[in-house]
């Protein structure tokens, strides 16, 4: 039992220059934990809501009320509570705000408080956060396989292309450090190709190259070229991962590829993506159809679930009940875990456990609006999720999370790196493993 002495909220700023909530939790023994709420741009409609003040100040995005909620009702309720009892702490938060989308106190106020308490409990126990998490939840810590963005798109790049994330994974690497090296080569090879073509135009929200392409396919072709230019054989040590984020360009089973001015129904979109799975070394695909298209998700998983990892992000929004429902319908085979979609650590861990109980894989994920907060690196390792998605290979709000994994790898040892393992079903990794 380590009681909480104080809870203090303040306004800080995220990687897009938007205001967000930081919380410091200090314990009676002097230990302190701090966390900052991240913010999404392509948000699921069923995820916890960030409370923002509206009006004209800061384009309506100010978080004055959310910060007041931390310093008022949240602090009052948490002072004296046992910081080591994360479920108890989160239970108090949920009693204060029992609205389904946490719009009363704000998902941003709640997630920063919940994570700061987790940090404080770790500090109070004298453990690094990842170790505290693995001990607390009785998990085997693992160094995760990252998904790293090379080109941004969708809501992160002014909808310049429809697909949101063109990423690579390096499961053939022998450790996290090697993943970083290979990624650097691919990332800059992609930049060089764009520069040669006169299409290099800065970076998107998560640090991936700005997608100056004529089609989504051109982005995929260029990614394959970049992998080759980096001296790798696509589909061998390096594979492609996509976040389609289809809710951003369609609803009710009707989709519009704005780049090509092309209308698709759910079946057309599934056929198009299926064609990409045949043509490109894609190992993982996220939100292939819209969050409201459960039938499309089930159809996609029926057709391709034995070949690729199919991640539900907007579709299951880190919600245990939605994960279990999707599992019952065989509507994907992997859950993206974003703590701020759930609103509290406990609920995020419940969604994580629901995914595991369904036999799914999991990816712990950042948001497009991020900060120097490294909680998710520790959650990825401590929960033994196996995969981590943080954005690209540029800008410190991204690199800080990769670098934290390197430090943890130094401590844990690269034999705890999950690379080379098949991620879901019989995806490409099985063959690759046999060859190793
Ligand atoms: P967001 O997107 O953080 O902008 O919502 C990230 C994702 O879709 O994975
Ligand atoms: Zn997503």
PDB file of N, CA and C in Angstrom, residues 162-163 216-217 249 255-264 269 272 276:
ATOM      1  N   UNK A 162      -5.254   7.874 -49.998  1.00  0.00           N
ATOM      2  CA  UNK A 162      -6.342   7.369 -49.160  1.00  0.00           C
ATOM      3  C   UNK A 162      -5.837   6.532 -47.984  1.00  0.00           C
ATOM      4  N   UNK A 163      -4.825   5.694 -48.263  1.00  0.00           N
ATOM      5  CA  UNK A 163      -4.332   4.778 -47.227  1.00  0.00           C
ATOM      6  C   UNK A 163      -3.514   5.582 -46.211  1.00  0.00           C
ATOM      7  N   UNK A 216      -2.562   5.019 -54.722  1.00  0.00           N
ATOM      8  CA  UNK A 216      -2.142   4.238 -53.552  1.00  0.00           C
ATOM      9  C   UNK A 216      -1.123   3.172 -53.975  1.00  0.00           C
ATOM     10  N   UNK A 217      -1.353   2.608 -55.180  1.00  0.00           N
ATOM     11  CA  UNK A 217      -0.452   1.564 -55.671  1.00  0.00           C
ATOM     12  C   UNK A 217       0.951   2.119 -55.896  1.00  0.00           C
ATOM     13  N   UNK A 249     -12.507   7.051 -45.217  1.00  0.00           N
ATOM     14  CA  UNK A 249     -12.947   7.353 -46.586  1.00  0.00           C
ATOM     15  C   UNK A 249     -14.208   6.578 -46.983  1.00  0.00           C
ATOM     16  N   UNK A 255     -17.365   3.410 -50.213  1.00  0.00           N
ATOM     17  CA  UNK A 255     -16.047   4.023 -50.043  1.00  0.00           C
ATOM     18  C   UNK A 255     -15.697   4.867 -51.256  1.00  0.00           C
ATOM     19  N   UNK A 256     -14.940   5.941 -51.026  1.00  0.00           N
ATOM     20  CA  UNK A 256     -14.488   6.789 -52.129  1.00  0.00           C
ATOM     21  C   UNK A 256     -12.984   6.965 -52.041  1.00  0.00           C
ATOM     22  N   UNK A 257     -12.285   6.481 -53.062  1.00  0.00           N
ATOM     23  CA  UNK A 257     -10.846   6.753 -53.156  1.00  0.00           C
ATOM     24  C   UNK A 257     -10.720   8.113 -53.817  1.00  0.00           C
ATOM     25  N   UNK A 258     -10.408   9.137 -53.009  1.00  0.00           N
ATOM     26  CA  UNK A 258     -10.483  10.500 -53.552  1.00  0.00           C
ATOM     27  C   UNK A 258      -9.373  10.741 -54.564  1.00  0.00           C
ATOM     28  N   UNK A 259      -8.232  10.068 -54.349  1.00  0.00           N
ATOM     29  CA  UNK A 259      -7.101  10.261 -55.239  1.00  0.00           C
ATOM     30  C   UNK A 259      -7.453   9.903 -56.682  1.00  0.00           C
ATOM     31  N   UNK A 260      -8.230   8.835 -56.838  1.00  0.00           N
ATOM     32  CA  UNK A 260      -8.592   8.379 -58.192  1.00  0.00           C
ATOM     33  C   UNK A 260     -10.042   8.700 -58.518  1.00  0.00           C
ATOM     34  N   UNK A 261     -10.729   9.379 -57.587  1.00  0.00           N
ATOM     35  CA  UNK A 261     -12.138   9.674 -57.757  1.00  0.00           C
ATOM     36  C   UNK A 261     -12.907   8.396 -58.116  1.00  0.00           C
ATOM     37  N   UNK A 262     -12.706   7.363 -57.291  1.00  0.00           N
ATOM     38  CA  UNK A 262     -13.275   6.045 -57.585  1.00  0.00           C
ATOM     39  C   UNK A 262     -14.190   5.618 -56.442  1.00  0.00           C
ATOM     40  N   UNK A 263     -15.395   5.184 -56.784  1.00  0.00           N
ATOM     41  CA  UNK A 263     -16.341   4.706 -55.756  1.00  0.00           C
ATOM     42  C   UNK A 263     -16.255   3.188 -55.673  1.00  0.00           C
ATOM     43  N   UNK A 264     -16.231   2.685 -54.446  1.00  0.00           N
ATOM     44  CA  UNK A 264     -16.144   1.249 -54.236  1.00  0.00           C
ATOM     45  C   UNK A 264     -17.195   0.830 -53.227  1.00  0.00           C
ATOM     46  N   UNK A 269     -13.714  -3.007 -52.352  1.00  0.00           N
ATOM     47  CA  UNK A 269     -12.552  -2.629 -51.538  1.00  0.00           C
ATOM     48  C   UNK A 269     -11.794  -3.887 -51.107  1.00  0.00           C
ATOM     49  N   UNK A 272      -9.913  -5.228 -54.031  1.00  0.00           N
ATOM     50  CA  UNK A 272      -8.735  -4.402 -54.337  1.00  0.00           C
ATOM     51  C   UNK A 272      -7.598  -4.720 -53.362  1.00  0.00           C
ATOM     52  N   UNK A 276      -3.763  -6.491 -53.722  1.00  0.00           N
ATOM     53  CA  UNK A 276      -2.495  -5.987 -53.164  1.00  0.00           C
ATOM     54  C   UNK A 276      -1.770  -7.087 -52.384  1.00  0.00           C
TER      55      UNK A 276
END
